[in-house]
PDB file of C-alpha atoms and ligand atoms in Angstrom:
ATOM      1  CA  MET A   1    -160.505 -85.093  11.336  1.00 70.00           C
ATOM      2  CA  ASN A   2    -162.809 -82.261  12.450  1.00 78.00           C
ATOM      3  CA  ASP A   3    -165.553 -84.734  13.361  1.00 80.00           C
ATOM      4  CA  PHE A   4    -163.106 -86.747  15.442  1.00 84.00           C
ATOM      5  CA  ILE A   5    -162.007 -83.594  17.303  1.00 80.00           C
ATOM      6  CA  LEU A   6    -165.568 -82.381  17.856  1.00 79.00           C
ATOM      7  CA  ASN A   7    -166.682 -85.786  19.166  1.00 80.00           C
ATOM      8  CA  HIS A   8    -163.678 -86.361  21.392  1.00 85.00           C
ATOM      9  CA  GLU A   9    -162.823 -82.843  22.514  1.00 83.00           C
ATOM     10  CA  PRO A  10    -163.805 -83.319  26.204  1.00 84.00           C
ATOM     11  CA  ALA A  11    -161.829 -86.593  26.382  1.00 89.00           C
ATOM     12  CA  ILE A  12    -158.753 -85.041  24.699  1.00 89.00           C
ATOM     13  CA  ARG A  13    -158.790 -82.087  27.089  1.00 87.00           C
ATOM     14  CA  LEU A  14    -159.463 -84.135  30.224  1.00 90.00           C
ATOM     15  CA  SER A  15    -156.721 -86.668  29.518  1.00 92.00           C
ATOM     16  CA  CYS A  16    -154.201 -83.863  28.840  1.00 93.00           C
ATOM     17  CA  PHE A  17    -155.299 -82.126  32.047  1.00 93.00           C
ATOM     18  CA  PHE A  18    -154.839 -85.232  34.202  1.00 94.00           C
ATOM     19  CA  GLY A  19    -151.575 -86.174  32.484  1.00 96.00           C
ATOM     20  CA  VAL A  20    -149.906 -82.781  32.934  1.00 96.00           C
ATOM     21  CA  PHE A  21    -151.386 -82.371  36.421  1.00 97.00           C
ATOM     22  CA  ALA A  22    -149.911 -85.686  37.549  1.00 97.00           C
ATOM     23  CA  VAL A  23    -146.465 -84.869  36.119  1.00 98.00           C
ATOM     24  CA  MET A  24    -146.366 -81.433  37.769  1.00 97.00           C
ATOM     25  CA  ALA A  25    -147.696 -82.761  41.102  1.00 97.00           C
ATOM     26  CA  VAL A  26    -144.918 -85.369  41.280  1.00 98.00           C
ATOM     27  CA  TRP A  27    -142.296 -82.841  40.115  1.00 97.00           C
ATOM     28  CA  GLU A  28    -143.399 -80.459  42.907  1.00 97.00           C
ATOM     29  CA  LEU A  29    -142.841 -83.219  45.445  1.00 97.00           C
ATOM     30  CA  LEU A  30    -139.403 -84.117  44.074  1.00 97.00           C
ATOM     31  CA  ALA A  31    -138.012 -80.603  43.509  1.00 96.00           C
ATOM     32  CA  PRO A  32    -140.084 -77.906  45.255  1.00 97.00           C
ATOM     33  CA  ARG A  33    -139.074 -74.248  44.774  1.00 97.00           C
ATOM     34  CA  ARG A  34    -140.624 -72.939  48.023  1.00 97.00           C
ATOM     35  CA  ARG A  35    -142.079 -74.295  51.241  1.00 96.00           C
ATOM     36  CA  LEU A  36    -145.870 -74.084  51.244  1.00 95.00           C
ATOM     37  CA  SER A  37    -147.372 -71.874  53.965  1.00 94.00           C
ATOM     38  CA  GLN A  38    -150.759 -73.622  54.110  1.00 94.00           C
ATOM     39  CA  SER A  39    -151.909 -77.191  54.566  1.00 94.00           C
ATOM     40  CA  LYS A  40    -151.596 -78.687  51.103  1.00 95.00           C
ATOM     41  CA  GLY A  41    -154.490 -81.134  51.565  1.00 96.00           C
ATOM     42  CA  ARG A  42    -156.964 -78.406  52.511  1.00 96.00           C
ATOM     43  CA  ARG A  43    -155.852 -76.009  49.769  1.00 97.00           C
ATOM     44  CA  TRP A  44    -155.853 -78.671  47.084  1.00 97.00           C
ATOM     45  CA  LEU A  45    -159.278 -79.974  48.114  1.00 97.00           C
ATOM     46  CA  ASN A  46    -160.816 -76.490  47.878  1.00 97.00           C
ATOM     47  CA  ASN A  47    -158.957 -75.415  44.719  1.00 97.00           C
ATOM     48  CA  LEU A  48    -159.864 -78.648  42.960  1.00 97.00           C
ATOM     49  CA  GLU A  49    -163.494 -78.422  44.095  1.00 97.00           C
ATOM     50  CA  LEU A  50    -163.576 -75.017  42.380  1.00 97.00           C
ATOM     51  CA  VAL A  51    -162.072 -76.543  39.201  1.00 96.00           C
ATOM     52  CA  VAL A  52    -164.693 -79.322  39.132  1.00 96.00           C
ATOM     53  CA  PHE A  53    -167.480 -76.801  39.785  1.00 97.00           C
ATOM     54  CA  ASN A  54    -166.222 -74.519  36.972  1.00 96.00           C
ATOM     55  CA  THR A  55    -165.839 -77.383  34.495  1.00 94.00           C
ATOM     56  CA  ALA A  56    -169.392 -78.607  35.162  1.00 95.00           C
ATOM     57  CA  LEU A  57    -170.791 -75.057  34.944  1.00 96.00           C
ATOM     58  CA  LEU A  58    -169.032 -74.379  31.630  1.00 93.00           C
ATOM     59  CA  ARG A  59    -170.340 -77.606  30.082  1.00 91.00           C
ATOM     60  CA  LEU A  60    -173.837 -76.802  31.318  1.00 94.00           C
ATOM     61  CA  ILE A  61    -173.940 -73.210  30.037  1.00 93.00           C
ATOM     62  CA  PHE A  62    -171.798 -73.628  26.901  1.00 88.00           C
ATOM     63  CA  PRO A  63    -172.154 -77.320  25.922  1.00 85.00           C
ATOM     64  CA  LEU A  64    -170.661 -76.670  22.467  1.00 81.00           C
ATOM     65  CA  ALA A  65    -167.588 -75.003  23.975  1.00 89.00           C
ATOM     66  CA  ALA A  66    -165.012 -73.025  21.952  1.00 91.00           C
ATOM     67  CA  VAL A  67    -164.613 -75.795  19.346  1.00 90.00           C
ATOM     68  CA  GLY A  68    -168.366 -75.676  18.712  1.00 91.00           C
ATOM     69  CA  VAL A  69    -168.132 -71.937  18.027  1.00 94.00           C
ATOM     70  CA  ALA A  70    -165.179 -72.543  15.680  1.00 95.00           C
ATOM     71  CA  ALA A  71    -167.254 -75.189  13.843  1.00 93.00           C
ATOM     72  CA  SER A  72    -170.207 -72.770  13.473  1.00 94.00           C
ATOM     73  CA  ALA A  73    -167.849 -70.055  12.234  1.00 94.00           C
ATOM     74  CA  GLU A  74    -166.481 -72.440   9.616  1.00 93.00           C
ATOM     75  CA  LEU A  75    -169.971 -73.493   8.544  1.00 94.00           C
ATOM     76  CA  ASN A  76    -171.165 -69.898   8.197  1.00 95.00           C
ATOM     77  CA  GLY A  77    -167.978 -68.447   6.733  1.00 93.00           C
ATOM     78  CA  TRP A  78    -167.365 -66.116   9.707  1.00 96.00           C
ATOM     79  CA  GLY A  79    -163.967 -64.705  10.521  1.00 96.00           C
ATOM     80  CA  LEU A  80    -160.678 -64.010   8.795  1.00 97.00           C
ATOM     81  CA  PHE A  81    -159.430 -67.536   8.087  1.00 96.00           C
ATOM     82  CA  ASN A  82    -162.832 -68.695   6.833  1.00 95.00           C
ATOM     83  CA  ARG A  83    -162.794 -65.890   4.239  1.00 95.00           C
ATOM     84  CA  VAL A  84    -159.136 -65.673   3.267  1.00 94.00           C
ATOM     85  CA  ALA A  85    -157.513 -68.781   1.820  1.00 90.00           C
ATOM     86  CA  ALA A  86    -154.326 -69.369   3.794  1.00 93.00           C
ATOM     87  CA  PRO A  87    -152.061 -72.431   3.945  1.00 95.00           C
ATOM     88  CA  ALA A  88    -153.158 -74.766   6.766  1.00 94.00           C
ATOM     89  CA  TRP A  89    -149.878 -74.372   8.702  1.00 96.00           C
ATOM     90  CA  LEU A  90    -150.202 -70.585   8.596  1.00 97.00           C
ATOM     91  CA  ALA A  91    -153.851 -70.563   9.696  1.00 96.00           C
ATOM     92  CA  LEU A  92    -153.024 -72.973  12.538  1.00 96.00           C
ATOM     93  CA  SER A  93    -149.931 -71.216  13.890  1.00 97.00           C
ATOM     94  CA  ALA A  94    -151.286 -67.681  13.432  1.00 97.00           C
ATOM     95  CA  SER A  95    -154.547 -68.655  15.158  1.00 97.00           C
ATOM     96  CA  VAL A  96    -152.763 -70.134  18.178  1.00 97.00           C
ATOM     97  CA  ILE A  97    -150.522 -67.054  18.476  1.00 98.00           C
ATOM     98  CA  ILE A  98    -153.396 -64.564  18.060  1.00 97.00           C
ATOM     99  CA  LEU A  99    -155.549 -66.422  20.606  1.00 97.00           C
ATOM    100  CA  ASP A 100    -152.627 -66.259  23.029  1.00 97.00           C
ATOM    101  CA  ALA A 101    -152.280 -62.493  22.480  1.00 98.00           C
ATOM    102  CA  ALA A 102    -156.009 -62.117  23.171  1.00 97.00           C
ATOM    103  CA  ILE A 103    -155.670 -64.008  26.462  1.00 97.00           C
ATOM    104  CA  TYR A 104    -152.753 -61.748  27.434  1.00 98.00           C
ATOM    105  CA  LEU A 105    -154.836 -58.613  26.751  1.00 97.00           C
ATOM    106  CA  GLN A 106    -157.809 -60.075  28.589  1.00 97.00           C
ATOM    107  CA  HIS A 107    -155.590 -60.721  31.602  1.00 97.00           C
ATOM    108  CA  VAL A 108    -154.363 -57.097  31.562  1.00 96.00           C
ATOM    109  CA  MET A 109    -158.017 -55.977  31.437  1.00 96.00           C
ATOM    110  CA  PHE A 110    -158.906 -58.153  34.438  1.00 96.00           C
ATOM    111  CA  HIS A 111    -156.263 -56.243  36.415  1.00 95.00           C
ATOM    112  CA  ALA A 112    -157.091 -52.775  35.084  1.00 93.00           C
ATOM    113  CA  VAL A 113    -160.888 -52.683  35.532  1.00 93.00           C
ATOM    114  CA  PRO A 114    -161.919 -52.692  39.221  1.00 93.00           C
ATOM    115  CA  LEU A 115    -165.060 -54.802  38.663  1.00 94.00           C
ATOM    116  CA  PHE A 116    -163.077 -57.470  36.830  1.00 95.00           C
ATOM    117  CA  TRP A 117    -160.237 -57.345  39.370  1.00 95.00           C
ATOM    118  CA  ARG A 118    -162.794 -58.373  42.044  1.00 95.00           C
ATOM    119  CA  LEU A 119    -163.274 -61.611  40.120  1.00 96.00           C
ATOM    120  CA  HIS A 120    -159.642 -62.108  39.180  1.00 97.00           C
ATOM    121  CA  ARG A 121    -158.344 -61.558  42.724  1.00 95.00           C
ATOM    122  CA  VAL A 122    -159.682 -65.047  43.589  1.00 97.00           C
ATOM    123  CA  HIS A 123    -156.781 -66.324  41.471  1.00 98.00           C
ATOM    124  CA  HIS A 124    -154.307 -63.979  43.191  1.00 97.00           C
ATOM    125  CA  ALA A 125    -155.559 -64.548  46.741  1.00 96.00           C
ATOM    126  CA  ASP A 126    -154.176 -68.087  46.806  1.00 97.00           C
ATOM    127  CA  LEU A 127    -151.731 -68.026  49.718  1.00 96.00           C
ATOM    128  CA  ASP A 128    -149.405 -70.498  48.023  1.00 97.00           C
ATOM    129  CA  PHE A 129    -148.391 -70.904  44.386  1.00 97.00           C
ATOM    130  CA  ASP A 130    -148.553 -74.389  42.916  1.00 97.00           C
ATOM    131  CA  VAL A 131    -150.097 -76.487  40.146  1.00 97.00           C
ATOM    132  CA  THR A 132    -153.637 -76.070  41.554  1.00 97.00           C
ATOM    133  CA  THR A 133    -153.322 -72.246  41.494  1.00 97.00           C
ATOM    134  CA  GLY A 134    -153.189 -72.462  37.702  1.00 95.00           C
ATOM    135  CA  SER A 135    -156.817 -73.552  37.423  1.00 93.00           C
ATOM    136  CA  ARG A 136    -158.200 -71.531  40.336  1.00 96.00           C
ATOM    137  CA  PHE A 137    -160.524 -68.860  38.907  1.00 97.00           C
ATOM    138  CA  HIS A 138    -163.886 -67.465  39.976  1.00 98.00           C
ATOM    139  CA  PRO A 139    -166.710 -69.073  37.919  1.00 97.00           C
ATOM    140  CA  VAL A 140    -167.873 -65.673  36.613  1.00 98.00           C
ATOM    141  CA  GLU A 141    -164.337 -64.947  35.356  1.00 97.00           C
ATOM    142  CA  ILE A 142    -164.340 -68.350  33.639  1.00 96.00           C
ATOM    143  CA  LEU A 143    -167.673 -67.577  31.924  1.00 96.00           C
ATOM    144  CA  LEU A 144    -166.552 -64.072  30.878  1.00 97.00           C
ATOM    145  CA  SER A 145    -163.270 -65.455  29.526  1.00 96.00           C
ATOM    146  CA  MET A 146    -165.220 -67.996  27.490  1.00 95.00           C
ATOM    147  CA  LEU A 147    -167.444 -65.270  25.974  1.00 96.00           C
ATOM    148  CA  ILE A 148    -164.339 -63.232  25.057  1.00 97.00           C
ATOM    149  CA  LYS A 149    -162.814 -66.342  23.474  1.00 96.00           C
ATOM    150  CA  PHE A 150    -166.029 -66.925  21.479  1.00 96.00           C
ATOM    151  CA  ALA A 151    -165.847 -63.341  20.172  1.00 97.00           C
ATOM    152  CA  VAL A 152    -162.200 -63.745  19.123  1.00 97.00           C
ATOM    153  CA  ILE A 153    -163.028 -67.054  17.386  1.00 97.00           C
ATOM    154  CA  VAL A 154    -165.935 -65.492  15.464  1.00 97.00           C
ATOM    155  CA  LEU A 155    -163.650 -62.673  14.255  1.00 97.00           C
ATOM    156  CA  LEU A 156    -160.627 -64.860  13.569  1.00 97.00           C
ATOM    157  CA  GLY A 157    -162.289 -67.960  12.087  1.00 96.00           C
ATOM    158  CA  PRO A 158    -159.494 -70.288  13.256  1.00 97.00           C
ATOM    159  CA  PRO A 159    -159.285 -73.941  12.136  1.00 96.00           C
ATOM    160  CA  ILE A 160    -161.059 -76.185  14.673  1.00 94.00           C
ATOM    161  CA  VAL A 161    -157.808 -78.010  15.363  1.00 94.00           C
ATOM    162  CA  ALA A 162    -156.154 -74.682  16.272  1.00 96.00           C
ATOM    163  CA  VAL A 163    -158.745 -74.067  18.983  1.00 95.00           C
ATOM    164  CA  VAL A 164    -158.155 -77.504  20.517  1.00 93.00           C
ATOM    165  CA  VAL A 165    -154.369 -77.111  20.299  1.00 94.00           C
ATOM    166  CA  PHE A 166    -154.638 -73.686  21.916  1.00 95.00           C
ATOM    167  CA  GLU A 167    -156.899 -74.818  24.754  1.00 93.00           C
ATOM    168  CA  VAL A 168    -154.816 -77.887  25.552  1.00 94.00           C
ATOM    169  CA  LEU A 169    -151.623 -75.825  25.372  1.00 94.00           C
ATOM    170  CA  LEU A 170    -153.014 -73.053  27.579  1.00 94.00           C
ATOM    171  CA  ASN A 171    -154.236 -75.540  30.146  1.00 93.00           C
ATOM    172  CA  ALA A 172    -150.904 -77.387  30.167  1.00 95.00           C
ATOM    173  CA  THR A 173    -148.725 -74.267  30.311  1.00 96.00           C
ATOM    174  CA  ALA A 174    -150.914 -72.719  33.039  1.00 96.00           C
ATOM    175  CA  MET A 175    -150.314 -75.807  35.201  1.00 96.00           C
ATOM    176  CA  PHE A 176    -146.593 -75.764  34.347  1.00 97.00           C
ATOM    177  CA  ASN A 177    -145.984 -72.078  35.016  1.00 97.00           C
ATOM    178  CA  HIS A 178    -147.927 -72.041  38.289  1.00 98.00           C
ATOM    179  CA  SER A 179    -146.190 -75.094  39.644  1.00 97.00           C
ATOM    180  CA  ASN A 180    -143.927 -74.983  42.662  1.00 98.00           C
ATOM    181  CA  VAL A 181    -140.997 -76.565  40.843  1.00 97.00           C
ATOM    182  CA  ARG A 182    -137.322 -75.695  40.850  1.00 96.00           C
ATOM    183  CA  LEU A 183    -135.878 -75.411  37.361  1.00 96.00           C
ATOM    184  CA  PRO A 184    -132.134 -74.911  36.879  1.00 97.00           C
ATOM    185  CA  LEU A 185    -131.697 -71.122  36.552  1.00 97.00           C
ATOM    186  CA  ALA A 186    -129.819 -71.434  33.253  1.00 97.00           C
ATOM    187  CA  LEU A 187    -132.655 -73.517  31.778  1.00 98.00           C
ATOM    188  CA  ASP A 188    -135.230 -71.031  33.086  1.00 97.00           C
ATOM    189  CA  ALA A 189    -133.293 -68.171  31.447  1.00 97.00           C
ATOM    190  CA  VAL A 190    -133.356 -69.920  28.067  1.00 98.00           C
ATOM    191  CA  LEU A 191    -136.976 -71.166  28.277  1.00 97.00           C
ATOM    192  CA  ARG A 192    -138.389 -67.768  29.209  1.00 96.00           C
ATOM    193  CA  TRP A 193    -137.346 -66.312  25.874  1.00 97.00           C
ATOM    194  CA  LEU A 194    -140.139 -68.434  24.425  1.00 97.00           C
ATOM    195  CA  ILE A 195    -142.577 -69.496  27.135  1.00 96.00           C
ATOM    196  CA  VAL A 196    -143.634 -68.317  30.576  1.00 98.00           C
ATOM    197  CA  THR A 197    -141.706 -70.244  33.237  1.00 98.00           C
ATOM    198  CA  PRO A 198    -142.769 -70.804  36.877  1.00 98.00           C
ATOM    199  CA  ASP A 199    -140.178 -68.243  38.089  1.00 98.00           C
ATOM    200  CA  MET A 200    -141.524 -65.709  35.583  1.00 98.00           C
ATOM    201  CA  HIS A 201    -145.185 -66.148  36.508  1.00 98.00           C
ATOM    202  CA  ARG A 202    -144.482 -66.314  40.267  1.00 98.00           C
ATOM    203  CA  VAL A 203    -143.547 -62.615  40.072  1.00 98.00           C
ATOM    204  CA  HIS A 204    -147.155 -61.979  38.985  1.00 98.00           C
ATOM    205  CA  HIS A 205    -148.393 -63.579  42.257  1.00 98.00           C
ATOM    206  CA  SER A 206    -146.277 -61.302  44.471  1.00 97.00           C
ATOM    207  CA  HIS A 207    -148.082 -59.226  47.116  1.00 95.00           C
ATOM    208  CA  LEU A 208    -146.323 -56.093  45.785  1.00 94.00           C
ATOM    209  CA  GLY A 209    -148.622 -54.157  43.436  1.00 92.00           C
ATOM    210  CA  HIS A 210    -146.023 -53.336  40.801  1.00 92.00           C
ATOM    211  CA  GLU A 211    -145.054 -57.012  40.602  1.00 96.00           C
ATOM    212  CA  THR A 212    -148.704 -58.187  40.467  1.00 96.00           C
ATOM    213  CA  ASN A 213    -149.089 -55.878  37.485  1.00 95.00           C
ATOM    214  CA  SER A 214    -146.352 -57.503  35.457  1.00 97.00           C
ATOM    215  CA  ASN A 215    -145.845 -60.792  33.581  1.00 98.00           C
ATOM    216  CA  PHE A 216    -149.439 -61.217  32.397  1.00 98.00           C
ATOM    217  CA  GLY A 217    -148.606 -63.879  29.802  1.00 97.00           C
ATOM    218  CA  PHE A 218    -149.796 -67.451  30.296  1.00 93.00           C
ATOM    219  CA  ASN A 219    -148.188 -69.152  27.359  1.00 95.00           C
ATOM    220  CA  LEU A 220    -145.771 -67.202  25.135  1.00 97.00           C
ATOM    221  CA  SER A 221    -143.512 -64.782  27.004  1.00 97.00           C
ATOM    222  CA  VAL A 222    -143.206 -62.416  24.042  1.00 98.00           C
ATOM    223  CA  TRP A 223    -146.298 -60.336  24.913  1.00 98.00           C
ATOM    224  CA  ASP A 224    -144.887 -59.063  28.197  1.00 98.00           C
ATOM    225  CA  ARG A 225    -141.613 -58.115  26.533  1.00 97.00           C
ATOM    226  CA  LEU A 226    -143.419 -56.494  23.600  1.00 98.00           C
ATOM    227  CA  PHE A 227    -145.945 -54.515  25.635  1.00 97.00           C
ATOM    228  CA  GLY A 228    -143.548 -53.462  28.419  1.00 96.00           C
ATOM    229  CA  THR A 229    -144.978 -55.529  31.276  1.00 97.00           C
ATOM    230  CA  TYR A 230    -142.031 -57.892  31.667  1.00 98.00           C
ATOM    231  CA  ARG A 231    -140.316 -58.125  35.064  1.00 97.00           C
ATOM    232  CA  GLY A 232    -137.429 -60.543  35.449  1.00 97.00           C
ATOM    233  CA  GLN A 233    -137.308 -61.431  39.158  1.00 97.00           C
ATOM    234  CA  PRO A 234    -139.199 -60.584  42.372  1.00 97.00           C
ATOM    235  CA  GLU A 235    -137.546 -57.959  44.623  1.00 97.00           C
ATOM    236  CA  GLU A 236    -137.872 -60.131  47.712  1.00 96.00           C
ATOM    237  CA  GLY A 237    -136.472 -63.244  46.008  1.00 96.00           C
ATOM    238  CA  HIS A 238    -138.392 -66.358  44.989  1.00 97.00           C
ATOM    239  CA  VAL A 239    -138.063 -68.034  48.382  1.00 96.00           C
ATOM    240  CA  GLY A 240    -138.623 -64.921  50.539  1.00 95.00           C
ATOM    241  CA  MET A 241    -141.410 -63.239  48.550  1.00 97.00           C
ATOM    242  CA  VAL A 242    -144.961 -63.148  49.904  1.00 96.00           C
ATOM    243  CA  ILE A 243    -147.567 -64.790  47.635  1.00 97.00           C
ATOM    244  CA  GLY A 244    -151.067 -63.331  47.521  1.00 96.00           C
ATOM    245  CA  ILE A 245    -152.818 -60.032  48.237  1.00 94.00           C
ATOM    246  CA  ASP A 246    -152.049 -57.996  51.386  1.00 93.00           C
ATOM    247  CA  THR A 247    -155.740 -57.329  52.107  1.00 90.00           C
ATOM    248  CA  PHE A 248    -156.693 -61.025  51.809  1.00 92.00           C
ATOM    249  CA  ARG A 249    -154.606 -63.109  54.193  1.00 93.00           C
ATOM    250  CA  ASP A 250    -157.390 -64.924  56.039  1.00 92.00           C
ATOM    251  CA  ALA A 251    -157.640 -68.626  55.130  1.00 90.00           C
ATOM    252  CA  ALA A 252    -161.447 -68.466  55.571  1.00 88.00           C
ATOM    253  CA  HIS A 253    -161.546 -66.221  52.488  1.00 88.00           C
ATOM    254  CA  CYS A 254    -158.515 -67.401  50.576  1.00 93.00           C
ATOM    255  CA  VAL A 255    -158.602 -71.161  51.010  1.00 95.00           C
ATOM    256  CA  THR A 256    -162.223 -72.264  51.397  1.00 95.00           C
ATOM    257  CA  LEU A 257    -164.494 -72.711  48.388  1.00 95.00           C
ATOM    258  CA  ARG A 258    -167.180 -70.591  50.052  1.00 96.00           C
ATOM    259  CA  GLY A 259    -164.694 -67.793  50.700  1.00 95.00           C
ATOM    260  CA  MET A 260    -163.469 -67.865  47.087  1.00 96.00           C
ATOM    261  CA  LEU A 261    -166.978 -67.768  45.618  1.00 97.00           C
ATOM    262  CA  GLY A 262    -167.969 -64.816  47.847  1.00 96.00           C
ATOM    263  CA  MET A 263    -164.709 -62.867  47.476  1.00 94.00           C
ATOM    264  CA  PRO A 264    -165.890 -60.571  44.616  1.00 94.00           C
ATOM    265  CA  LEU A 265    -168.562 -59.153  46.934  1.00 93.00           C
ATOM    266  CA  ILE A 266    -166.105 -57.945  49.582  1.00 91.00           C
ATOM    267  CA  GLY A 267    -165.071 -54.277  49.863  1.00 85.00           C
ATOM    268  CA  LYS A 268    -165.913 -51.120  47.972  1.00 83.00           C
ATOM    269  CA  LEU A 269    -165.938 -51.129  44.173  1.00 80.00           C
ATOM    270  CA  GLY A 270    -163.066 -49.026  42.870  1.00 77.00           C
ATOM    271  CA  GLU A 271    -160.112 -50.974  44.186  1.00 77.00           C
ATOM    272  CA  TYR A 272    -157.575 -51.474  41.451  1.00 76.00           C
ATOM    273  CA  ALA A 273    -155.029 -54.241  41.212  1.00 74.00           C
ATOM    274  CA  ILE A 274    -152.636 -51.323  40.853  1.00 60.00           C
ATOM    275  CA  ASN A 275    -151.748 -50.536  44.406  1.00 54.00           C
ATOM    276  CA  ARG A 276    -151.382 -46.771  44.279  1.00 51.00           C
ATOM    277  CA  ARG A 277    -149.774 -46.458  47.716  1.00 54.00           C
ATOM    278  CA  ASP A 278    -147.233 -49.043  46.782  1.00 53.00           C
ATOM    279  CA  TRP A 279    -146.368 -47.124  43.604  1.00 50.00           C
ATOM    280  CA  ASP A 280    -146.196 -43.808  45.510  1.00 51.00           C
ATOM    281  CA  ARG A 281    -143.847 -45.297  48.054  1.00 58.00           C
ATOM    282  CA  ARG A 282    -141.581 -46.596  45.332  1.00 55.00           C
ATOM    283  CA  GLU A 283    -141.562 -43.343  43.414  1.00 53.00           C
ATOM    284  CA  LYS A 284    -140.809 -41.323  46.582  1.00 56.00           C
ATOM    285  CA  GLY A 285    -138.023 -43.712  47.456  1.00 55.00           C
ATOM    286  CA  ARG A 286    -136.379 -42.931  44.162  1.00 52.00           C
ATOM    287  CA  GLY A 287    -136.258 -39.207  44.979  1.00 44.00           C
ATOM    288  CA  PRO A 288    -136.956 -36.286  42.644  1.00 40.00           C
TER     289      PRO A 288
HETATM  290 ZN1   ZN B 301    -153.450 -61.848  37.216  1.00 53.96          ZN
HETATM  291 ZN1   ZN B 302    -151.460 -66.866  37.830  1.00 53.96          ZN
END
């Protein structure tokens, strides 16, 4: 089983990626939630070029990938589940849940630390929100995320299958919850008790600072509720809200591959994702 997964991991992940991508792309055409503000062809070409570039870079730098690290951990007896005998179902489900919590915390960190926000704002500077936004990350953020994942795997010692399940799930849910699809509101309300829905994650792509700094989850919605970062709906409504960052509205920066790769170098270091002025304005508006 493990050998099969290790040998076929790239094929498993790629086929899931293309399958879910195709479903969401068609769904967006049939039932879009918002009108796109940019040319879809140009945005998609550049976002997908970044995805291909990142995938190639990851394979080049970390050819063994996260499953390879999980296999080494198992071989060397590293990490919790390689030391403590636990039933397979428990090790699998706990590993997937703990990995998801780690990704949530990592996402909060990428907003809270100014140097990391420079990288992560490439994801937020997308001027529209659709299935391609879900995979749009600066290559350095992708590499850092992978190193963090390696560290969690070495400490946790998850079963190899748990790592594959987690990565496929994260990839699929990221495409789902970034997609520009209209779900019936009642269904959205039920689903978001368990997973992050497109309406829930869209709030995170609002141009308003206090909304950007909410709904950090990518997979399970419980972390935002548990850690106090949950925000139900955007103030300006899903159709009227502005997607992106107020200081990055120029398509030359936000849409082109060149602009995205160079974006971390723009501006003075020290800018937080937390827009202080925005917070001040809100607090003043509330009165003493
Ligand atoms: Zn974010
Ligand atoms: Zn996002």
